[in-house]
């Protein structure tokens, strides 16, 4: 990063972006980087720091390096949504490079976000599946229309065995309603179909399988691409610990901790390349 210019792109009309932009600027200054904050949607520097997947797609596509702050992976509390975010190079979710060394992960970091008692026993006995809706296809490598993906799933599962979960977020309905609806929807299914939503992580934590064949899903590396007997229990600890090392509290952004692993640029595998022996139990 030495010798490279950095701009932090944030909308002045979006409170969370304004808040995090200031934290990022302060954190980068701890590493000797004097970044400017701009509302421009076009690249102004060697490295662009962008907030979320919606406003700054031009910089994702222009061939230059970028750092993205996006929605957290772990945490069932409202504060987890507002005060934590995942940070990666040159992509997000399954396509992000989070610069996490599996041999040097902070093993205690998972408990910052998840009480071990929240990781529930596997429950895979049902013949039913849950199709989880989302607003759009994200950065899907296979579908350019969310309705095409819905139809693809519906062709794979008999209607009697397929439930639908409408898009519900923790920040929109609050923790109690979010957890109530999530547990109810998961109560009698073997696995969920998720294209690339964070509900993939939540389902795994609550003991359900995941079916996806899209690399943009954050859990692609531990998911199944087929239904049925290929969905088996595995030890989730290493993967969830990895995700915990991909996300940061705003205080860790402000003090520069988030950048220690990332300061040498986008090095290492993308998240979808995570692999694990899934049959350890």
PDB file of N, CA and C in Angstrom, residues 6-11 16-17 20-21 24 38 40-45 47-62 64-71 85-92 139:
ATOM      1  N   UNK A   6      -5.411   6.509  -1.646  1.00  0.00           N
ATOM      2  CA  UNK A   6      -6.620   5.829  -1.206  1.00  0.00           C
ATOM      3  C   UNK A   6      -7.744   6.848  -1.064  1.00  0.00           C
ATOM      4  N   UNK A   7      -8.897   6.530  -1.635  1.00  0.00           N
ATOM      5  CA  UNK A   7     -10.095   7.348  -1.452  1.00  0.00           C
ATOM      6  C   UNK A   7     -11.186   6.494  -0.823  1.00  0.00           C
ATOM      7  N   UNK A   8     -11.937   7.093   0.098  1.00  0.00           N
ATOM      8  CA  UNK A   8     -13.034   6.415   0.775  1.00  0.00           C
ATOM      9  C   UNK A   8     -14.334   6.960   0.196  1.00  0.00           C
ATOM     10  N   UNK A   9     -15.097   6.111  -0.453  1.00  0.00           N
ATOM     11  CA  UNK A   9     -16.307   6.531  -1.132  1.00  0.00           C
ATOM     12  C   UNK A   9     -17.519   6.243  -0.257  1.00  0.00           C
ATOM     13  N   UNK A  10     -18.249   7.298   0.091  1.00  0.00           N
ATOM     14  CA  UNK A  10     -19.405   7.161   0.975  1.00  0.00           C
ATOM     15  C   UNK A  10     -20.449   8.200   0.600  1.00  0.00           C
ATOM     16  N   UNK A  11     -21.701   7.792   0.636  1.00  0.00           N
ATOM     17  CA  UNK A  11     -22.788   8.727   0.343  1.00  0.00           C
ATOM     18  C   UNK A  11     -23.064   9.613   1.551  1.00  0.00           C
ATOM     19  N   UNK A  16     -25.065   5.201   7.746  1.00  0.00           N
ATOM     20  CA  UNK A  16     -24.050   4.204   8.103  1.00  0.00           C
ATOM     21  C   UNK A  16     -22.783   4.408   7.291  1.00  0.00           C
ATOM     22  N   UNK A  17     -22.904   4.844   6.044  1.00  0.00           N
ATOM     23  CA  UNK A  17     -21.718   5.072   5.235  1.00  0.00           C
ATOM     24  C   UNK A  17     -20.923   6.269   5.754  1.00  0.00           C
ATOM     25  N   UNK A  20     -19.112   5.032   9.001  1.00  0.00           N
ATOM     26  CA  UNK A  20     -17.980   4.127   8.784  1.00  0.00           C
ATOM     27  C   UNK A  20     -16.854   4.801   8.002  1.00  0.00           C
ATOM     28  N   UNK A  21     -17.172   5.717   7.106  1.00  0.00           N
ATOM     29  CA  UNK A  21     -16.128   6.399   6.348  1.00  0.00           C
ATOM     30  C   UNK A  21     -15.158   7.126   7.279  1.00  0.00           C
ATOM     31  N   UNK A  24     -12.981   4.503   8.989  1.00  0.00           N
ATOM     32  CA  UNK A  24     -11.958   3.976   8.083  1.00  0.00           C
ATOM     33  C   UNK A  24     -10.823   4.979   7.916  1.00  0.00           C
ATOM     34  N   UNK A  38     -14.900  10.939  -0.140  1.00  0.00           N
ATOM     35  CA  UNK A  38     -15.572  11.541  -1.289  1.00  0.00           C
ATOM     36  C   UNK A  38     -16.924  10.881  -1.510  1.00  0.00           C
ATOM     37  N   UNK A  40     -18.043  10.679  -4.618  1.00  0.00           N
ATOM     38  CA  UNK A  40     -17.967  10.301  -6.022  1.00  0.00           C
ATOM     39  C   UNK A  40     -18.218   8.805  -6.203  1.00  0.00           C
ATOM     40  N   UNK A  41     -18.853   8.455  -7.305  1.00  0.00           N
ATOM     41  CA  UNK A  41     -19.083   7.049  -7.629  1.00  0.00           C
ATOM     42  C   UNK A  41     -18.093   6.555  -8.684  1.00  0.00           C
ATOM     43  N   UNK A  42     -17.073   7.368  -8.943  1.00  0.00           N
ATOM     44  CA  UNK A  42     -16.016   6.969  -9.864  1.00  0.00           C
ATOM     45  C   UNK A  42     -14.678   6.977  -9.139  1.00  0.00           C
ATOM     46  N   UNK A  43     -13.786   6.145  -9.605  1.00  0.00           N
ATOM     47  CA  UNK A  43     -12.470   6.012  -8.964  1.00  0.00           C
ATOM     48  C   UNK A  43     -11.705   7.324  -9.005  1.00  0.00           C
ATOM     49  N   UNK A  44     -11.107   7.667  -7.865  1.00  0.00           N
ATOM     50  CA  UNK A  44     -10.305   8.876  -7.768  1.00  0.00           C
ATOM     51  C   UNK A  44      -8.881   8.588  -7.295  1.00  0.00           C
ATOM     52  N   UNK A  45      -8.557   7.302  -7.060  1.00  0.00           N
ATOM     53  CA  UNK A  45      -7.261   6.975  -6.473  1.00  0.00           C
ATOM     54  C   UNK A  45      -6.868   5.555  -6.868  1.00  0.00           C
ATOM     55  N   UNK A  47      -6.491   2.972  -4.845  1.00  0.00           N
ATOM     56  CA  UNK A  47      -7.343   2.043  -4.106  1.00  0.00           C
ATOM     57  C   UNK A  47      -8.605   2.779  -3.672  1.00  0.00           C
ATOM     58  N   UNK A  48      -9.752   2.165  -3.953  1.00  0.00           N
ATOM     59  CA  UNK A  48     -11.030   2.736  -3.533  1.00  0.00           C
ATOM     60  C   UNK A  48     -11.589   1.924  -2.381  1.00  0.00           C
ATOM     61  N   UNK A  49     -12.014   2.597  -1.325  1.00  0.00           N
ATOM     62  CA  UNK A  49     -12.729   1.946  -0.230  1.00  0.00           C
ATOM     63  C   UNK A  49     -14.204   2.250  -0.449  1.00  0.00           C
ATOM     64  N   UNK A  50     -15.015   1.205  -0.636  1.00  0.00           N
ATOM     65  CA  UNK A  50     -16.419   1.412  -0.963  1.00  0.00           C
ATOM     66  C   UNK A  50     -17.315   0.747   0.078  1.00  0.00           C
ATOM     67  N   UNK A  51     -18.506   1.294   0.210  1.00  0.00           N
ATOM     68  CA  UNK A  51     -19.444   0.843   1.226  1.00  0.00           C
ATOM     69  C   UNK A  51     -20.640   0.152   0.571  1.00  0.00           C
ATOM     70  N   UNK A  52     -20.765  -1.140   0.807  1.00  0.00           N
ATOM     71  CA  UNK A  52     -21.917  -1.869   0.310  1.00  0.00           C
ATOM     72  C   UNK A  52     -21.859  -2.137  -1.183  1.00  0.00           C
ATOM     73  N   UNK A  53     -22.747  -3.000  -1.674  1.00  0.00           N
ATOM     74  CA  UNK A  53     -22.693  -3.475  -3.056  1.00  0.00           C
ATOM     75  C   UNK A  53     -23.527  -2.690  -4.056  1.00  0.00           C
ATOM     76  N   UNK A  54     -24.156  -1.606  -3.648  1.00  0.00           N
ATOM     77  CA  UNK A  54     -25.161  -1.005  -4.520  1.00  0.00           C
ATOM     78  C   UNK A  54     -24.693   0.204  -5.321  1.00  0.00           C
ATOM     79  N   UNK A  55     -23.948   1.110  -4.699  1.00  0.00           N
ATOM     80  CA  UNK A  55     -23.694   2.401  -5.325  1.00  0.00           C
ATOM     81  C   UNK A  55     -22.418   2.471  -6.157  1.00  0.00           C
ATOM     82  N   UNK A  56     -21.484   1.577  -5.939  1.00  0.00           N
ATOM     83  CA  UNK A  56     -20.138   1.782  -6.465  1.00  0.00           C
ATOM     84  C   UNK A  56     -19.686   0.663  -7.399  1.00  0.00           C
ATOM     85  N   UNK A  57     -20.623   0.123  -8.152  1.00  0.00           N
ATOM     86  CA  UNK A  57     -20.292  -1.008  -9.015  1.00  0.00           C
ATOM     87  C   UNK A  57     -19.321  -0.637 -10.122  1.00  0.00           C
ATOM     88  N   UNK A  58     -19.295   0.631 -10.500  1.00  0.00           N
ATOM     89  CA  UNK A  58     -18.358   1.051 -11.540  1.00  0.00           C
ATOM     90  C   UNK A  58     -16.920   0.795 -11.109  1.00  0.00           C
ATOM     91  N   UNK A  59     -16.642   1.003  -9.829  1.00  0.00           N
ATOM     92  CA  UNK A  59     -15.284   0.785  -9.328  1.00  0.00           C
ATOM     93  C   UNK A  59     -14.981  -0.697  -9.143  1.00  0.00           C
ATOM     94  N   UNK A  60     -16.007  -1.505  -8.970  1.00  0.00           N
ATOM     95  CA  UNK A  60     -15.796  -2.949  -8.926  1.00  0.00           C
ATOM     96  C   UNK A  60     -15.372  -3.481 -10.293  1.00  0.00           C
ATOM     97  N   UNK A  61     -15.797  -2.794 -11.342  1.00  0.00           N
ATOM     98  CA  UNK A  61     -15.611  -3.303 -12.700  1.00  0.00           C
ATOM     99  C   UNK A  61     -14.481  -2.634 -13.476  1.00  0.00           C
ATOM    100  N   UNK A  62     -13.839  -1.621 -12.871  1.00  0.00           N
ATOM    101  CA  UNK A  62     -12.880  -0.852 -13.665  1.00  0.00           C
ATOM    102  C   UNK A  62     -11.468  -1.442 -13.682  1.00  0.00           C
ATOM    103  N   UNK A  64      -9.380  -1.834 -11.189  1.00  0.00           N
ATOM    104  CA  UNK A  64      -8.519  -1.412 -10.088  1.00  0.00           C
ATOM    105  C   UNK A  64      -8.847  -2.131  -8.793  1.00  0.00           C
ATOM    106  N   UNK A  65      -7.978  -1.982  -7.805  1.00  0.00           N
ATOM    107  CA  UNK A  65      -8.207  -2.600  -6.502  1.00  0.00           C
ATOM    108  C   UNK A  65      -9.213  -1.804  -5.686  1.00  0.00           C
ATOM    109  N   UNK A  66     -10.015  -2.526  -4.929  1.00  0.00           N
ATOM    110  CA  UNK A  66     -10.945  -1.852  -4.023  1.00  0.00           C
ATOM    111  C   UNK A  66     -11.113  -2.678  -2.757  1.00  0.00           C
ATOM    112  N   UNK A  67     -11.443  -1.988  -1.683  1.00  0.00           N
ATOM    113  CA  UNK A  67     -11.789  -2.613  -0.407  1.00  0.00           C
ATOM    114  C   UNK A  67     -13.271  -2.360  -0.186  1.00  0.00           C
ATOM    115  N   UNK A  68     -14.001  -3.414   0.165  1.00  0.00           N
ATOM    116  CA  UNK A  68     -15.436  -3.255   0.377  1.00  0.00           C
ATOM    117  C   UNK A  68     -15.804  -3.534   1.826  1.00  0.00           C
ATOM    118  N   UNK A  69     -16.606  -2.632   2.377  1.00  0.00           N
ATOM    119  CA  UNK A  69     -17.261  -2.865   3.660  1.00  0.00           C
ATOM    120  C   UNK A  69     -18.679  -3.307   3.365  1.00  0.00           C
ATOM    121  N   UNK A  70     -19.064  -4.454   3.914  1.00  0.00           N
ATOM    122  CA  UNK A  70     -20.396  -4.980   3.633  1.00  0.00           C
ATOM    123  C   UNK A  70     -20.976  -5.602   4.896  1.00  0.00           C
ATOM    124  N   UNK A  71     -22.173  -6.128   4.778  1.00  0.00           N
ATOM    125  CA  UNK A  71     -22.924  -6.638   5.918  1.00  0.00           C
ATOM    126  C   UNK A  71     -22.140  -7.717   6.681  1.00  0.00           C
ATOM    127  N   UNK A  85     -18.989  -5.111  10.452  1.00  0.00           N
ATOM    128  CA  UNK A  85     -19.123  -5.350   9.014  1.00  0.00           C
ATOM    129  C   UNK A  85     -17.972  -6.219   8.530  1.00  0.00           C
ATOM    130  N   UNK A  86     -18.235  -6.945   7.448  1.00  0.00           N
ATOM    131  CA  UNK A  86     -17.196  -7.744   6.797  1.00  0.00           C
ATOM    132  C   UNK A  86     -16.399  -6.824   5.876  1.00  0.00           C
ATOM    133  N   UNK A  87     -15.078  -7.041   5.816  1.00  0.00           N
ATOM    134  CA  UNK A  87     -14.213  -6.179   5.006  1.00  0.00           C
ATOM    135  C   UNK A  87     -13.305  -7.054   4.156  1.00  0.00           C
ATOM    136  N   UNK A  88     -13.303  -6.804   2.855  1.00  0.00           N
ATOM    137  CA  UNK A  88     -12.548  -7.662   1.944  1.00  0.00           C
ATOM    138  C   UNK A  88     -11.982  -6.862   0.780  1.00  0.00           C
ATOM    139  N   UNK A  89     -11.011  -7.466   0.124  1.00  0.00           N
ATOM    140  CA  UNK A  89     -10.446  -6.921  -1.101  1.00  0.00           C
ATOM    141  C   UNK A  89     -11.209  -7.476  -2.311  1.00  0.00           C
ATOM    142  N   UNK A  90     -11.472  -6.610  -3.271  1.00  0.00           N
ATOM    143  CA  UNK A  90     -11.836  -6.983  -4.649  1.00  0.00           C
ATOM    144  C   UNK A  90     -13.015  -7.942  -4.765  1.00  0.00           C
ATOM    145  N   UNK A  91     -14.022  -7.749  -3.935  1.00  0.00           N
ATOM    146  CA  UNK A  91     -15.222  -8.568  -3.973  1.00  0.00           C
ATOM    147  C   UNK A  91     -15.816  -8.651  -2.581  1.00  0.00           C
ATOM    148  N   UNK A  92     -16.973  -9.293  -2.477  1.00  0.00           N
ATOM    149  CA  UNK A  92     -17.576  -9.466  -1.155  1.00  0.00           C
ATOM    150  C   UNK A  92     -18.240 -10.834  -1.098  1.00  0.00           C
ATOM    151  N   UNK A 139     -24.124 -10.599  -6.817  1.00  0.00           N
ATOM    152  CA  UNK A 139     -23.130 -10.716  -7.884  1.00  0.00           C
ATOM    153  C   UNK A 139     -23.114 -12.153  -8.418  1.00  0.00           C
TER     154      UNK A 139
END
